[in-house]
GROMACS .gro file of C-alpha atoms in nm:
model
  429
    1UNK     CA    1   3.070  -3.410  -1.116
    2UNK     CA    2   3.421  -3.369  -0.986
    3UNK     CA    3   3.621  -3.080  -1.091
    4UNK     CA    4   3.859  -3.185  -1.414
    5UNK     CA    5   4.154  -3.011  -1.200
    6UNK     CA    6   4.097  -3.295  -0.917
    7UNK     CA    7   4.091  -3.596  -1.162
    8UNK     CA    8   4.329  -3.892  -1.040
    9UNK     CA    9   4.473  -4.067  -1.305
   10UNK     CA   10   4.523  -4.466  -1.309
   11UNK     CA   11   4.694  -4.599  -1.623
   12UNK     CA   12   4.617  -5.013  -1.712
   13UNK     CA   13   4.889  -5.139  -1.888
   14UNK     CA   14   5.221  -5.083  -1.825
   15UNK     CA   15   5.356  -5.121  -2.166
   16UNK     CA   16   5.497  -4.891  -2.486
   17UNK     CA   17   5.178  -4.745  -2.483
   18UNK     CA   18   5.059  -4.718  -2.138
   19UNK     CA   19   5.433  -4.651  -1.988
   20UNK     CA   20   5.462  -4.303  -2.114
   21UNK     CA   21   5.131  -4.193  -2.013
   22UNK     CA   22   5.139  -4.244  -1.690
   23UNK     CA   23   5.477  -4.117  -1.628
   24UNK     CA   24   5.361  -3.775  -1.846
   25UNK     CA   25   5.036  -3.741  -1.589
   26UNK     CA   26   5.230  -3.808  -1.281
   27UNK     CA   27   5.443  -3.470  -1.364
   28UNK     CA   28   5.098  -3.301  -1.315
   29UNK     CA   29   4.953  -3.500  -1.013
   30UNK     CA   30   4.876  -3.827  -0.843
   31UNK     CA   31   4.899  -4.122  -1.076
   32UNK     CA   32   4.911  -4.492  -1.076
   33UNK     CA   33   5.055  -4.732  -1.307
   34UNK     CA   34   4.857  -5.040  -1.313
   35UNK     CA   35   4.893  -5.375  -1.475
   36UNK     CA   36   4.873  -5.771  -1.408
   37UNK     CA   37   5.249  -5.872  -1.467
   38UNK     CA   38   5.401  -5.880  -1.141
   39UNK     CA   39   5.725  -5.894  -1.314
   40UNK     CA   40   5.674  -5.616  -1.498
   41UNK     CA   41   5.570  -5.387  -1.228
   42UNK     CA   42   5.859  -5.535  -1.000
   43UNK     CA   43   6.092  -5.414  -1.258
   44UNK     CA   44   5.905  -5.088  -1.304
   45UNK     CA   45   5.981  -5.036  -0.940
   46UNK     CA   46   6.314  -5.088  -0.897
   47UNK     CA   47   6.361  -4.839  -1.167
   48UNK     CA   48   6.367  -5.090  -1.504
   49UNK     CA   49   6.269  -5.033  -1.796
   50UNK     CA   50   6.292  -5.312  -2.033
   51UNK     CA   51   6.113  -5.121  -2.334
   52UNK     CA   52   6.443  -4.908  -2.306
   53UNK     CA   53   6.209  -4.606  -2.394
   54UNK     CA   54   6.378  -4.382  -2.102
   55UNK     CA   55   6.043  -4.243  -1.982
   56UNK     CA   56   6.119  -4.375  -1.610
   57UNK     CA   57   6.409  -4.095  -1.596
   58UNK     CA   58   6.136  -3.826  -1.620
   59UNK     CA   59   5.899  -3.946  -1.370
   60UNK     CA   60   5.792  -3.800  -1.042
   61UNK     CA   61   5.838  -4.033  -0.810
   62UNK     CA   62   5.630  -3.918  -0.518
   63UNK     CA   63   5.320  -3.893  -0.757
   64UNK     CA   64   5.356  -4.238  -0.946
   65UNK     CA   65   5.275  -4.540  -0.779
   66UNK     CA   66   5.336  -4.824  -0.991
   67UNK     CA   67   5.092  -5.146  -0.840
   68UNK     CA   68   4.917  -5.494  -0.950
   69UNK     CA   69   4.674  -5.425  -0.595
   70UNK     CA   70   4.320  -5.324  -0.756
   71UNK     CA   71   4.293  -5.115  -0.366
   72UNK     CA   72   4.547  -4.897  -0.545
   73UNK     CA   73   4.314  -4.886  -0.838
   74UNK     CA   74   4.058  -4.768  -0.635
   75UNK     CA   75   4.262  -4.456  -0.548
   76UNK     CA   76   4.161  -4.295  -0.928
   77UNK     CA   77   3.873  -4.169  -1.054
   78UNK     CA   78   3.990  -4.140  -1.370
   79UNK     CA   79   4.105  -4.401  -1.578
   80UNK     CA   80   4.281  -4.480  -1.879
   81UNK     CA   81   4.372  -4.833  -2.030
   82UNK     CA   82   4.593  -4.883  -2.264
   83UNK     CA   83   4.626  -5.270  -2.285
   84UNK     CA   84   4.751  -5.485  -2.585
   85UNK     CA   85   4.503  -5.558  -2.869
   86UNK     CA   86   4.699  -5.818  -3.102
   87UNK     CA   87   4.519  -6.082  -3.356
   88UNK     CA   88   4.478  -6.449  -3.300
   89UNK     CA   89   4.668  -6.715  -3.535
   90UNK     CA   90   4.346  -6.695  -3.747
   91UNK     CA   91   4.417  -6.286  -3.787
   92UNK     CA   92   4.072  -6.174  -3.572
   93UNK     CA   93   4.071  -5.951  -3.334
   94UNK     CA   94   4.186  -6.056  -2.957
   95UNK     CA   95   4.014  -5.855  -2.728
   96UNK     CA   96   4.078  -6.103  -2.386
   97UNK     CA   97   4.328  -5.884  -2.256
   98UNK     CA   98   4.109  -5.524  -2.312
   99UNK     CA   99   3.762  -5.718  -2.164
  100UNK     CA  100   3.960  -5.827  -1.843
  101UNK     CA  101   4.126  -5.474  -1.838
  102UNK     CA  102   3.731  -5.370  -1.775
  103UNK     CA  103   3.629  -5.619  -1.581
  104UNK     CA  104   3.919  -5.477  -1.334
  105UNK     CA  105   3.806  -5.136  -1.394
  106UNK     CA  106   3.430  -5.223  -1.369
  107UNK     CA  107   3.510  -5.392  -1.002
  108UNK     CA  108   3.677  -5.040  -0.862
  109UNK     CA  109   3.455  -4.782  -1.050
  110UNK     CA  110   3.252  -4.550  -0.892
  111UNK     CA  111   2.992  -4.337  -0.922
  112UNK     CA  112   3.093  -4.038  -1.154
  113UNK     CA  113   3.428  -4.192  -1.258
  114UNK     CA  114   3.567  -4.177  -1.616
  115UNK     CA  115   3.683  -4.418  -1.790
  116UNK     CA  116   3.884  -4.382  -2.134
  117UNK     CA  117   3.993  -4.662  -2.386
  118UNK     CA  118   4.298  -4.593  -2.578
  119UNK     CA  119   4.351  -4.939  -2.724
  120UNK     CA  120   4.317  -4.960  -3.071
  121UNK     CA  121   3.969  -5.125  -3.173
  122UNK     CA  122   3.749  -5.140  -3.463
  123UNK     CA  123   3.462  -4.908  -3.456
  124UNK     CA  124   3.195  -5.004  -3.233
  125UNK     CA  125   3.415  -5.190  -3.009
  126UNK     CA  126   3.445  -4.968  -2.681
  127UNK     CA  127   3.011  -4.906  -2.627
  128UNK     CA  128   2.972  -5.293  -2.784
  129UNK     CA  129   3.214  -5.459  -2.589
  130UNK     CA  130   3.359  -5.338  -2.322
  131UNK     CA  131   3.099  -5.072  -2.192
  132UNK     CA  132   2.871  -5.401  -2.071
  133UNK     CA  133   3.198  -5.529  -1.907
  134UNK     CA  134   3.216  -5.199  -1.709
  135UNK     CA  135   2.859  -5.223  -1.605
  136UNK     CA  136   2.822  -5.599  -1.510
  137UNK     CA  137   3.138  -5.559  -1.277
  138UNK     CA  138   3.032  -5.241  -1.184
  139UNK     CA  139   2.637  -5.258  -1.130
  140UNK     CA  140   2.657  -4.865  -1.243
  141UNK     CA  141   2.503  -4.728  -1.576
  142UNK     CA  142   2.716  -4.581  -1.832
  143UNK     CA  143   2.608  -4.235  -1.924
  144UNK     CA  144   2.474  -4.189  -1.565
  145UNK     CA  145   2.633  -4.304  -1.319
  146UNK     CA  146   3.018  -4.267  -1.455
  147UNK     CA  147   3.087  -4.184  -1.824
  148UNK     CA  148   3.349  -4.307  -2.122
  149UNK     CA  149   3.538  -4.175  -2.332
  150UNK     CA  150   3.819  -4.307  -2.604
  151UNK     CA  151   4.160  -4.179  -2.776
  152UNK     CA  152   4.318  -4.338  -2.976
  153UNK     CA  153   4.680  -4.397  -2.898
  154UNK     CA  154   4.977  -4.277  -3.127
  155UNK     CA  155   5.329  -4.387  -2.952
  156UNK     CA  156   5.549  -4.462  -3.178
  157UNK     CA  157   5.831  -4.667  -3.004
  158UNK     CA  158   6.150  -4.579  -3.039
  159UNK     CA  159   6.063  -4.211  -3.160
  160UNK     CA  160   6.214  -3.936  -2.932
  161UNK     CA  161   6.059  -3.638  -3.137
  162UNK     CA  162   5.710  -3.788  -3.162
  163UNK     CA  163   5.603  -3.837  -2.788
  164UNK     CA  164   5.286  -3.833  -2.605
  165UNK     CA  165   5.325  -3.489  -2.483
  166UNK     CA  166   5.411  -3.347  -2.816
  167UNK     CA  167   5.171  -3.533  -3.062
  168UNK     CA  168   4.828  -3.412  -3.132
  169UNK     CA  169   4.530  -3.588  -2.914
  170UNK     CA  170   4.209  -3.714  -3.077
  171UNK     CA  171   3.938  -3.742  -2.781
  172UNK     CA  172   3.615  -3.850  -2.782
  173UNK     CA  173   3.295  -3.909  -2.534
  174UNK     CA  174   2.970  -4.072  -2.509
  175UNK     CA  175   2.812  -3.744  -2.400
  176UNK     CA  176   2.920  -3.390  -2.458
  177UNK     CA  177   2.988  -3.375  -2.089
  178UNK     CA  178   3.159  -3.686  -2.119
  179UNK     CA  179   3.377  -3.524  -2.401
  180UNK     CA  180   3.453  -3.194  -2.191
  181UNK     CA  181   3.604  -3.392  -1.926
  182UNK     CA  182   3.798  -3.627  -2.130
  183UNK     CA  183   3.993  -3.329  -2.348
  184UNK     CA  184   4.051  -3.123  -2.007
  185UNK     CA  185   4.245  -3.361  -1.867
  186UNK     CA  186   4.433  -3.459  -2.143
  187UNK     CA  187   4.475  -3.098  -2.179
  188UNK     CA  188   4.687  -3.065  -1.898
  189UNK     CA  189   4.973  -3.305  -2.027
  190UNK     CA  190   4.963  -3.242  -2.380
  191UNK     CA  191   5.115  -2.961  -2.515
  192UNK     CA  192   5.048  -3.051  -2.917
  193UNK     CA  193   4.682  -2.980  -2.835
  194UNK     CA  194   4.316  -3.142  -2.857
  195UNK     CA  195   4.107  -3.263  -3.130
  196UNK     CA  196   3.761  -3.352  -3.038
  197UNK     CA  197   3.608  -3.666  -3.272
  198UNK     CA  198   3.270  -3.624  -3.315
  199UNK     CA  199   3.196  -3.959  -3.134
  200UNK     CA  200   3.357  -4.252  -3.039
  201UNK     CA  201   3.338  -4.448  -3.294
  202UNK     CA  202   3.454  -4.191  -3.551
  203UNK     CA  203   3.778  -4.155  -3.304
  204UNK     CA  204   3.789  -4.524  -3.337
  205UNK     CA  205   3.779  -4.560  -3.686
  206UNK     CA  206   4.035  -4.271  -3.743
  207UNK     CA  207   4.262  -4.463  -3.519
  208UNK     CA  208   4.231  -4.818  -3.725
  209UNK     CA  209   4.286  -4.619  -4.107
  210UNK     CA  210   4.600  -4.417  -3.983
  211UNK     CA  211   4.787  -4.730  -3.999
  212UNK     CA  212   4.595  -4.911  -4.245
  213UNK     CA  213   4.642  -4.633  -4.493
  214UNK     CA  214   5.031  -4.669  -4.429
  215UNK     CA  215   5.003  -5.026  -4.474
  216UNK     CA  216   4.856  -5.032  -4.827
  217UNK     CA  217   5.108  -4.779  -4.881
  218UNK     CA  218   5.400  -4.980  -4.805
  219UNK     CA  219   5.262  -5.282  -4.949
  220UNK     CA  220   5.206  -5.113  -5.327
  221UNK     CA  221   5.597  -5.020  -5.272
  222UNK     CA  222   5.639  -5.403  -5.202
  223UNK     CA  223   5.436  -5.501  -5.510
  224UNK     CA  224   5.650  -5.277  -5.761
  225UNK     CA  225   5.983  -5.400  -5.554
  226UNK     CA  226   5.898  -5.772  -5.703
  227UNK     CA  227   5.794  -5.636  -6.052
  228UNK     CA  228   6.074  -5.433  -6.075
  229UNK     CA  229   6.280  -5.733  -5.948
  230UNK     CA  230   6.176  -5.920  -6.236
  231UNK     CA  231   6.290  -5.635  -6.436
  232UNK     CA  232   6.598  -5.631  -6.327
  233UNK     CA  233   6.579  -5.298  -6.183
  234UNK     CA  234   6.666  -5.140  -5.833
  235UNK     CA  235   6.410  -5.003  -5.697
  236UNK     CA  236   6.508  -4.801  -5.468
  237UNK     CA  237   6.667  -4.633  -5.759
  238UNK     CA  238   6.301  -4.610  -5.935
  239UNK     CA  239   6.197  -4.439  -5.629
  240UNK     CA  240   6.449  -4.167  -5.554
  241UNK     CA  241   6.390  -4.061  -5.907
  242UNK     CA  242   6.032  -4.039  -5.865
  243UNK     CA  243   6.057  -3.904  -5.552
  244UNK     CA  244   6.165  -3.598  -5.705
  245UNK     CA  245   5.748  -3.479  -5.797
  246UNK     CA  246   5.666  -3.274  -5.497
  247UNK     CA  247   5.381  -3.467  -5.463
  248UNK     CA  248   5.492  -3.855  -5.458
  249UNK     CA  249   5.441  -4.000  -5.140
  250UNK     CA  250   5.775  -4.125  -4.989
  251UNK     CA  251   5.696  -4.458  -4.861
  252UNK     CA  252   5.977  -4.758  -4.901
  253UNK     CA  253   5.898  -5.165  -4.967
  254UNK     CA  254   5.969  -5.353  -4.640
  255UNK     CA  255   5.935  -5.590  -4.361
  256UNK     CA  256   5.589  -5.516  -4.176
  257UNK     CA  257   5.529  -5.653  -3.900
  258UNK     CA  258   5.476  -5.523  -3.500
  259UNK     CA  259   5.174  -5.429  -3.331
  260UNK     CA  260   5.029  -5.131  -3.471
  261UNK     CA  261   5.045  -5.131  -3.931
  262UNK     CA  262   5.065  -5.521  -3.923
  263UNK     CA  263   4.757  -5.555  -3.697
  264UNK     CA  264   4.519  -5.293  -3.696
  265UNK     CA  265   4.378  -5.343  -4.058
  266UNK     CA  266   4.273  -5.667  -3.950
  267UNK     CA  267   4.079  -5.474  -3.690
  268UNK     CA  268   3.847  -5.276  -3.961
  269UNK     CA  269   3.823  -5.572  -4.206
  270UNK     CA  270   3.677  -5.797  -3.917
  271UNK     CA  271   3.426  -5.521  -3.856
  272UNK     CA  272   3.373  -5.509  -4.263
  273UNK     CA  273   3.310  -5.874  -4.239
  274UNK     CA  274   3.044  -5.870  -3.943
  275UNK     CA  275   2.813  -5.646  -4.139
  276UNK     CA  276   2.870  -5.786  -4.448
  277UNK     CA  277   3.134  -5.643  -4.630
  278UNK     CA  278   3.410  -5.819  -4.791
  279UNK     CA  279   3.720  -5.576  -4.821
  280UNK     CA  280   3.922  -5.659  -5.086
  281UNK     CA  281   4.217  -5.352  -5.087
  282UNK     CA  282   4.323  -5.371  -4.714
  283UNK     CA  283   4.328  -5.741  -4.738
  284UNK     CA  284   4.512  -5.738  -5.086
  285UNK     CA  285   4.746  -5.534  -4.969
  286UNK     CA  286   4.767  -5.710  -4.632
  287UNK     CA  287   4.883  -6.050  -4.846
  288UNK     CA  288   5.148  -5.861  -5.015
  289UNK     CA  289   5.308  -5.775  -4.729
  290UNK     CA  290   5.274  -6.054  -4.522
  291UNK     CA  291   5.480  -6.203  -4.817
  292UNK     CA  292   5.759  -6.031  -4.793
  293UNK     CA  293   5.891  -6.273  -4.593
  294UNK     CA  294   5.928  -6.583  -4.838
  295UNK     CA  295   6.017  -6.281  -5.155
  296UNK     CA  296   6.325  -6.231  -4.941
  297UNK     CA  297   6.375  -6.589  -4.814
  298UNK     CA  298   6.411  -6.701  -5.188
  299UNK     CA  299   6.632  -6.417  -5.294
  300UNK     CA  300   6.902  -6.492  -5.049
  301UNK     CA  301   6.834  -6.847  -5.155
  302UNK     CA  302   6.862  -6.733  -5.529
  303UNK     CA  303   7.177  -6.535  -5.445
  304UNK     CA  304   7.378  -6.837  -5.263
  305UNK     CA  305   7.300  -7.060  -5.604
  306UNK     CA  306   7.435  -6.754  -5.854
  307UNK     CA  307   7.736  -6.751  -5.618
  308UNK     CA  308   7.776  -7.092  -5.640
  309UNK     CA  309   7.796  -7.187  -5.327
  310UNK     CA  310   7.660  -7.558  -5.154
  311UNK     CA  311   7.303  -7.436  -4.962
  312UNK     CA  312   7.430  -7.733  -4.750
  313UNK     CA  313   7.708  -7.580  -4.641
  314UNK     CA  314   7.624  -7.200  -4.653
  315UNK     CA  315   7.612  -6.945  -4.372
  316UNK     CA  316   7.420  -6.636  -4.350
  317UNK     CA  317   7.402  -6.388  -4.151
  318UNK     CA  318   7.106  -6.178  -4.040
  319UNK     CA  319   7.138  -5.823  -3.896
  320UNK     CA  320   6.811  -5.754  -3.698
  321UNK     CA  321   6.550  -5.950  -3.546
  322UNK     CA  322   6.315  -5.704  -3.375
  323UNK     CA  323   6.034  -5.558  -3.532
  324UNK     CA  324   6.171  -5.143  -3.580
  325UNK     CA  325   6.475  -5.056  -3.541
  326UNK     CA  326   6.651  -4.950  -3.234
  327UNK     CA  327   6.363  -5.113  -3.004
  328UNK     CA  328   6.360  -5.457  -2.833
  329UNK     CA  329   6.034  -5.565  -2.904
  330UNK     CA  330   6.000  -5.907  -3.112
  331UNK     CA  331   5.608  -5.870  -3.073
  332UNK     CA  332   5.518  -5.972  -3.489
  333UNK     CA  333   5.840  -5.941  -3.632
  334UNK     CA  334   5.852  -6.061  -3.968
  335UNK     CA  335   6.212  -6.131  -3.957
  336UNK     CA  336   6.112  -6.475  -3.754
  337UNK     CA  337   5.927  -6.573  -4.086
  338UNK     CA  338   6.243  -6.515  -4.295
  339UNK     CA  339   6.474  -6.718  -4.003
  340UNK     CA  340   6.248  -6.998  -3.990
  341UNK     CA  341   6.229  -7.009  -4.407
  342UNK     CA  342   6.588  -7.044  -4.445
  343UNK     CA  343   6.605  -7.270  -4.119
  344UNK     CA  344   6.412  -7.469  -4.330
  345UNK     CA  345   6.624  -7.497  -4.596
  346UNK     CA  346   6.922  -7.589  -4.392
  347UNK     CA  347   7.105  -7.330  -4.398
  348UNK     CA  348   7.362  -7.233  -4.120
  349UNK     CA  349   7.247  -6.884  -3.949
  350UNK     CA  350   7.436  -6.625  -3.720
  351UNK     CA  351   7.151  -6.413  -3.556
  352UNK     CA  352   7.275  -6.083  -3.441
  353UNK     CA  353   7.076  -5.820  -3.218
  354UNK     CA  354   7.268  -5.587  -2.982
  355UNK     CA  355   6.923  -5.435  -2.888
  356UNK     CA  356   6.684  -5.737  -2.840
  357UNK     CA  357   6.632  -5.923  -2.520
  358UNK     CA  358   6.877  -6.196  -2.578
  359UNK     CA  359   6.738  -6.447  -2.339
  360UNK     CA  360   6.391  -6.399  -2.467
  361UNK     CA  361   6.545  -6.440  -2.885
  362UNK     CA  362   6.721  -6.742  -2.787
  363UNK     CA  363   6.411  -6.844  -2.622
  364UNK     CA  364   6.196  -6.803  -2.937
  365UNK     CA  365   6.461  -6.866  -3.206
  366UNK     CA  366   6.622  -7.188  -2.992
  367UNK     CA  367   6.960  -7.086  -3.112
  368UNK     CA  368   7.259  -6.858  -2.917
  369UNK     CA  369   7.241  -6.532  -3.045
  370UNK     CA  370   7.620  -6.416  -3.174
  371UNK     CA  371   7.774  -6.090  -3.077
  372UNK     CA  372   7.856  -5.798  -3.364
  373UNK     CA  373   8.206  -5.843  -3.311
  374UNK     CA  374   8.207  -6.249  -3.239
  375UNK     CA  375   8.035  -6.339  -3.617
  376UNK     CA  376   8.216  -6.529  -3.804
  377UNK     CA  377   8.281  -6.543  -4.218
  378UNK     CA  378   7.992  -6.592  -4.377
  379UNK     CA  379   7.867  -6.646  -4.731
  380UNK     CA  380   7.556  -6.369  -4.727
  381UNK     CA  381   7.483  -6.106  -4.507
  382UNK     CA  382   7.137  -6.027  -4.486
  383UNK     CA  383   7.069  -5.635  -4.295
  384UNK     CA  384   6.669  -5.675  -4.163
  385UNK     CA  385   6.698  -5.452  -3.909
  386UNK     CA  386   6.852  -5.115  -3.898
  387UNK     CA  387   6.957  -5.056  -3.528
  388UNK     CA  388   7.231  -4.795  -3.495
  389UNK     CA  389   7.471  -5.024  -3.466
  390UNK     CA  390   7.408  -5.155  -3.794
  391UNK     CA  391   7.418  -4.804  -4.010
  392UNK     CA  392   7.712  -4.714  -3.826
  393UNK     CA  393   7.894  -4.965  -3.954
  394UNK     CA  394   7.797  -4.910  -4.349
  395UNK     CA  395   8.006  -5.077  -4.573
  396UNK     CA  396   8.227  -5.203  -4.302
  397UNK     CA  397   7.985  -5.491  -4.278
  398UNK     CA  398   8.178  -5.645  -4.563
  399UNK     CA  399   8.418  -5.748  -4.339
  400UNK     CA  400   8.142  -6.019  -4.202
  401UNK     CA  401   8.193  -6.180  -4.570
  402UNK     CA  402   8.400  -6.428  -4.636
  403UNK     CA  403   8.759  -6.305  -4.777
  404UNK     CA  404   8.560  -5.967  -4.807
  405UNK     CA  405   8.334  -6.077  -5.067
  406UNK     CA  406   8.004  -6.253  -5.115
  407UNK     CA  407   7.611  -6.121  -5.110
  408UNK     CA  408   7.435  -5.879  -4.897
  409UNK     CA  409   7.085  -5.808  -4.891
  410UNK     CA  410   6.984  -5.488  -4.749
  411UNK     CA  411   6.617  -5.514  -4.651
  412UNK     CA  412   6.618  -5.126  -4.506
  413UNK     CA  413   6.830  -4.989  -4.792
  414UNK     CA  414   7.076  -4.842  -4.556
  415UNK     CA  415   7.409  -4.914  -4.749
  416UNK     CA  416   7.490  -4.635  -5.051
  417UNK     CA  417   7.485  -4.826  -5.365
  418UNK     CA  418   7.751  -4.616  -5.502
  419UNK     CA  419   8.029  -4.676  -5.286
  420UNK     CA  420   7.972  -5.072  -5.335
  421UNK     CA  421   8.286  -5.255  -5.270
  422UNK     CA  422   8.369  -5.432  -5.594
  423UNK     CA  423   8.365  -5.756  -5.421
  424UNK     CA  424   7.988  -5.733  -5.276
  425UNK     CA  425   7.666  -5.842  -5.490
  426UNK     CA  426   7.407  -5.629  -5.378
  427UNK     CA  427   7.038  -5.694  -5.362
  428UNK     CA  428   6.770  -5.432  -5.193
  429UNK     CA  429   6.358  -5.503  -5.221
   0.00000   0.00000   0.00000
């Protein structure tokens, strides 16, 4: 086979995940940036980013060709994909847009090419699924005539500490040759270093439980936010005192949504289904946070009433609509549930985002979005998000209340309960 130190690199997908990869091998050699949205690779081009990740700054240029042309493709002989793996409205897997990323591959690969799958799957998925794909379009053999490999991605958008460089890189191979390959070239870009999986589908699995375990986390914090709710009792309170144990587990109650800890436990629970196992944990604690939503819908509701004020004629405003903060993305953002609740409900809504794609939010939301310093008076101010923007301001966002006083509801728990303006009801899950 090839020497490791030749390898050509061709990323498929162009997005969070795919974006920084490429860009990371092309400071080591020739690389190419593939993907099917001619829009997206336009922009790419002329030196957008719309991600606003920053990664383009750092690329090399002269080694990073950026292309929707599968000849370009055909320039690699070792390739990566890294395309979107999201859940259909019935919450299974949606693999369309990984088996066409194969069926591209498959139609360039040659003999004693590599191929590596960083998308996240459920066990089984990548020799199940998409290995025939590679073969059909390929006529080659895995195993003989090119070999596979996957990693499990671990971008976290909007992180500049955690990067792809700098975090630790699970690998794994169909073949112990297979597996030498795939950690060399990783090697040569990441600096955190190389853990080899003992197969694929154990570098699978760990990949679908690192954000299912942070999911169930999250959503027992969301369970005791509503019990303690009921109690009367702030729970974010409950948890800074408990948080002083050295061994509690710092998680907070929240909004979960995204791609990654809203999606991937769907992943392993349709795999537990197909063999016949019926989880009942990851999908308990999937239901608890997919209701955060409505808990937080009817405490603003709840909160208008106490204040006495006319849901006909209230206003609210909501801080936030992306799904993390300081990133654009709207991909599964459970603040849409919480818009489209009170929507419902008829109450009047200011949506504010100074990060989001505005034509895209007025798009999905089919309202204008209002500028931080345009909003006017309202009667609850409801913090879903916490962009920069948003924290900087603290306690200043009081002044978005009418006559300086009325209810906020800080979904991130970014305001300091102590210095609570007399004139503010507070409420924080």
């Amino acid at each position: 086979m090839m020497k490791n130190k030749a390898r050509k690199v061709a990323v498929i997908g162009l997005g969070y995940v795919g974006l920084p990869v490429a860009v990371a091998f092309s400071k080591h050699g020739s690389t190419v940036g593939f993907d099917i949205n001619d829009s997206r690779v336009k922009e790419l081009n002329e030196g957008f980013d719309r991600t606003g990740e920053g990664f383009l700054t750092e690329a090399t240029s002269n080694n990073l060709l950026f292309s929707t042309r599968l000849e370009d493709l055909k320039k690699a002989d070792f390739y990566i994909v890294a395309v979107p793996t999201p859940i259909d409205e019935s919450k299974k897997p949606d693999l369309s847009a990984l088996l066409g990323a194969s069926a591209t591959v498959g139609k360039v690969l040659k003999k004693d090419d590599v191929v590596v799958f960083e998308s996240t799957v459920y066990p089984g998925a990548t020799e199940e699924d998409c290995i025939p794909v590679l073969e059909k379009h390929s006529g080659l053999k895995a195993g003989v005539d090119f070999h596979v490999g996957y990693s499990p991605e671990r971008i976290n958008p909007g992180d500049k500490n955690h990067r792809f460089e700098t975090i630790k890189k699970v690998v794994s191979g169909q073949s112990i040759q297979a597996l030498d390959i795939v950690s060399e070239t990783y090697s040569s870009v990441v600096t955190a270093g190389i853990y080899k999986a003992q197969s694929i589908k154990v570098a699978e699995a760990a990949k679908v439980i690192e954000n299912t375990q942070r999911d169930l986390n999250i959503a027992l914090m969301n369970e005791l936010s509503k019990i303690f709710d009921l109690m009367d009792i702030d729970t974010r309170s409950v948890l800074e005192a408990a948080g002083t144990k050295w061994n509690f587990l710092k998680f907070e109650p929240g909004l979960v949504g995204g791609h990654c800890i809203g999606v991937d436990p769907y992943y392993l629970t349709h795999k537990a289904e197909s063999i016949g196992y019926s989880p009942e944990v990851i999908l308990s604690g999937r239901r608890v946070n997919d209701g955060m939503a409505d808990f937080i819908s009817a405490r603003a509701v709840k909160m208008l009433v106490d204040s006495n004020v006319k849901i006909s004629e209230a206003v609210i405003t909501v801080l936030g609509v992306t799904f993390k903060e300081d990133v654009p993305d709207l991909r599964n953002s459970l603040v849409s549930k919480i818009i489209r609740k009170l929507d419902d409900y008829g109450i009047k809504l200011q949506i504010v985002d100074p990060v989001v794609d505005v034509v895209e939010a007025e798009r999905r939301y089919e309202t204008e979005l209002v500028k931080l310093d345009k909003v006017s008076p309202s009667d609850l101010v409801m913090i879903t998000v916490s962009h920069k923007q948003f924290v900087d301001l603290g306690w200043g966002i009081s002044k978005m209340l009418k006559g300086g006083g009325g209810s906020v509801i800080d979904v991130k728990g970014i305001l300091p309960k102590l210095s609570k303006p007399d004139s503010v009801r507070l409420w924080r899950p």
